[in-house]
PDB file of C-alpha atoms in Angstrom:
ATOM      1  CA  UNK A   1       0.000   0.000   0.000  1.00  0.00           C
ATOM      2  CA  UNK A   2       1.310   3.214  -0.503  1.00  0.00           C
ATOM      3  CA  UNK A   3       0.287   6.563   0.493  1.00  0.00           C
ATOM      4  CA  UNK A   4      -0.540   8.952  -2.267  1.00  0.00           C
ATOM      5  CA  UNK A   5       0.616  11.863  -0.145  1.00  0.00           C
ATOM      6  CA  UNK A   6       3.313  11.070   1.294  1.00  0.00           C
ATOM      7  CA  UNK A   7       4.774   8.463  -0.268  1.00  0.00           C
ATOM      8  CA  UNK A   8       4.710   6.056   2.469  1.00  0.00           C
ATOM      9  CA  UNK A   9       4.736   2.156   1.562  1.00  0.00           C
ATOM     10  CA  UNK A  10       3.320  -0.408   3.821  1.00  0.00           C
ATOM     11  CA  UNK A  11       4.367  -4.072   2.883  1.00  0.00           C
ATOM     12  CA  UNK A  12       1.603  -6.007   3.480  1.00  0.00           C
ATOM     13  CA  UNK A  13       3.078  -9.395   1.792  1.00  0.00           C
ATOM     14  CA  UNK A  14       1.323 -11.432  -0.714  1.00  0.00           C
ATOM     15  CA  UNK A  15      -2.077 -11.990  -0.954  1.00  0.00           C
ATOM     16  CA  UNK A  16      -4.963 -14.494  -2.071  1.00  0.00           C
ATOM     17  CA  UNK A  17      -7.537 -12.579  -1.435  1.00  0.00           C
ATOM     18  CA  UNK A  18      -8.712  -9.644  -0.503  1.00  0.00           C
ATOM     19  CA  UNK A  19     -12.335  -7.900   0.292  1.00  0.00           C
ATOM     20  CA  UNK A  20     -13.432  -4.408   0.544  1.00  0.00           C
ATOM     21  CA  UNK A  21     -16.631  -2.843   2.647  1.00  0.00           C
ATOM     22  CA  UNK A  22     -19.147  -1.005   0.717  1.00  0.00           C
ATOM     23  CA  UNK A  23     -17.412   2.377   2.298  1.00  0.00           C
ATOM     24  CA  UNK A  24     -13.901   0.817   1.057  1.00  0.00           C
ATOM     25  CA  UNK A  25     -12.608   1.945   4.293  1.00  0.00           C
ATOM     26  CA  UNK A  26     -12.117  -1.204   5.722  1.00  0.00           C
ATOM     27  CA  UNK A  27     -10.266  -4.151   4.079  1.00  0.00           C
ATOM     28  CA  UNK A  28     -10.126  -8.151   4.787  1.00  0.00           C
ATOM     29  CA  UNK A  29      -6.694  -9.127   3.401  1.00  0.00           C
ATOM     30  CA  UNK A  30      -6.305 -12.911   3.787  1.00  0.00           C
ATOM     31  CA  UNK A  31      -2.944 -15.523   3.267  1.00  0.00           C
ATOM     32  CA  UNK A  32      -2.567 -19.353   2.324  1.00  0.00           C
ATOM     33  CA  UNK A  33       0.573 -19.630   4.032  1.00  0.00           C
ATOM     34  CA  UNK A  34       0.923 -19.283   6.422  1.00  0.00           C
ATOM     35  CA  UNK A  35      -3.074 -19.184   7.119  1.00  0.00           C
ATOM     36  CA  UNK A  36      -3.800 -15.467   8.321  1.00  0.00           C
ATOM     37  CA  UNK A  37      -6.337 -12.551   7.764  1.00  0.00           C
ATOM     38  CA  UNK A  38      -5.836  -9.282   8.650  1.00  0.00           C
ATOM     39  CA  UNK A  39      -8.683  -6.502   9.050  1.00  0.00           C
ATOM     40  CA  UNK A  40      -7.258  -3.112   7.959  1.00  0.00           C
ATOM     41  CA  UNK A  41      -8.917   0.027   8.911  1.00  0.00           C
ATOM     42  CA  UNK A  42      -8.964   3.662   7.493  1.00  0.00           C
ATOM     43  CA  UNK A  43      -7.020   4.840  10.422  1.00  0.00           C
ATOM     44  CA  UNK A  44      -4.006   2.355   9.256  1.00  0.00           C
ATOM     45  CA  UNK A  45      -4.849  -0.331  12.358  1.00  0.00           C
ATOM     46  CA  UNK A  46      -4.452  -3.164  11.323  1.00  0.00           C
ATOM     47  CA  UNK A  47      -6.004  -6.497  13.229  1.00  0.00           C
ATOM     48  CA  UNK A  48      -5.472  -9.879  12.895  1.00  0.00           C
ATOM     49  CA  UNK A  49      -8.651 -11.732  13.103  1.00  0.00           C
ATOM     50  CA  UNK A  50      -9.335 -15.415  14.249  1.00  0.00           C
ATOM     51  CA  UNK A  51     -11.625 -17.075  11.248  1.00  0.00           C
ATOM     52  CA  UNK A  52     -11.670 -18.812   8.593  1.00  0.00           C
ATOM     53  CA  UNK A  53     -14.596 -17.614   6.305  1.00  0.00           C
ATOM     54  CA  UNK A  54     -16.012 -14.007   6.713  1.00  0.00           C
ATOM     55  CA  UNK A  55     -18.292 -11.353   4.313  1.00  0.00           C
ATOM     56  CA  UNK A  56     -18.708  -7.653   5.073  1.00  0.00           C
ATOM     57  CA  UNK A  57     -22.344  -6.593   5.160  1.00  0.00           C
ATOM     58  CA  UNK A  58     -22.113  -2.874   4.495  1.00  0.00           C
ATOM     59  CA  UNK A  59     -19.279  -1.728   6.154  1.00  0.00           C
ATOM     60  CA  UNK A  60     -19.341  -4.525   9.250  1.00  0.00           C
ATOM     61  CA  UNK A  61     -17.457  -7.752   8.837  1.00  0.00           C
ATOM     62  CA  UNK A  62     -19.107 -10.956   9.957  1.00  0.00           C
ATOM     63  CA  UNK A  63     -17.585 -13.674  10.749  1.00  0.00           C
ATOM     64  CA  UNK A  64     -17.617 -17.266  12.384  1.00  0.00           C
ATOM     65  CA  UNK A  65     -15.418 -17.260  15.551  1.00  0.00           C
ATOM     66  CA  UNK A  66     -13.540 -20.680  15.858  1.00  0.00           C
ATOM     67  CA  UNK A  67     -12.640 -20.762  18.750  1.00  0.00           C
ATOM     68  CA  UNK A  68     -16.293 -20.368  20.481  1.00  0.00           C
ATOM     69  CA  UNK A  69     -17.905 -21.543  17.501  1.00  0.00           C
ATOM     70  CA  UNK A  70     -20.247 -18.014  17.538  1.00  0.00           C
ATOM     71  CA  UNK A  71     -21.084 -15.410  14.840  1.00  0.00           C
ATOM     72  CA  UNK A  72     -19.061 -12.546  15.513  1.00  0.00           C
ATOM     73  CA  UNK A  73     -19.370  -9.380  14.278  1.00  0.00           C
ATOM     74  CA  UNK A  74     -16.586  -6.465  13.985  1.00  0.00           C
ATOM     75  CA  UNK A  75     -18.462  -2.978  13.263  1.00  0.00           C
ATOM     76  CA  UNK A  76     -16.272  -0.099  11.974  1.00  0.00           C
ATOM     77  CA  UNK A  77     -15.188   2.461  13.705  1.00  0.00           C
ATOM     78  CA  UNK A  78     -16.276  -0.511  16.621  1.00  0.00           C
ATOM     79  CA  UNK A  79     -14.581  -3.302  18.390  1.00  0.00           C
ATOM     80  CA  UNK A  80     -15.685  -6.922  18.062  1.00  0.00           C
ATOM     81  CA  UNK A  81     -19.043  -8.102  19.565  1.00  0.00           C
ATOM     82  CA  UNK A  82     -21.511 -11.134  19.168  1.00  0.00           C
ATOM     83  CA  UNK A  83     -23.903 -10.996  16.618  1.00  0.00           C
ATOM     84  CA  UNK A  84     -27.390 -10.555  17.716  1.00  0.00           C
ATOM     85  CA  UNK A  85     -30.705 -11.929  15.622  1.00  0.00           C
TER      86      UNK A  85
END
């Protein structure tokens, strides 16, 4: 990635996939190997995030937590919560 104004460049390695929110302010970069997806926001955090499948829904990123076996859901600007019906 590289900043258009200042000329910054952030390495972020290769990729096989990546996925954008609607806002394209938040992206889901994800890795074969080693396994790993990383959440970047608009403010240049970047998160690594325990899944293995996940879809943005506007501009929040739902996702299947593995560990607890839950739907999980990261809103932007938010942290991470539980999904609610």
């Amino acid at each position: 990635r590289i900043d258009l104004d200042t000329g910054d460049r952030l390495e972020l390695g290769v990729a096989t996939g990546v996925a954008f929110s609607q806002s394209r302010t938040r992206v889901l970069v994800s890795r074969s190997y080693p396994a790993s997806y990383d959440l970047l926001e608009a403010d240049d955090t970047i998160t690594e995030v325990p899944f293995g499948q996940a879809y943005f829904v506007g501009d929040d990123l739902y996702f299947i937590d593995d560990t607890t076996q839950t739907l999980r859901r990261s809103r932007a600007g938010g942290g991470w919560s539980p999904s609610r019906s």
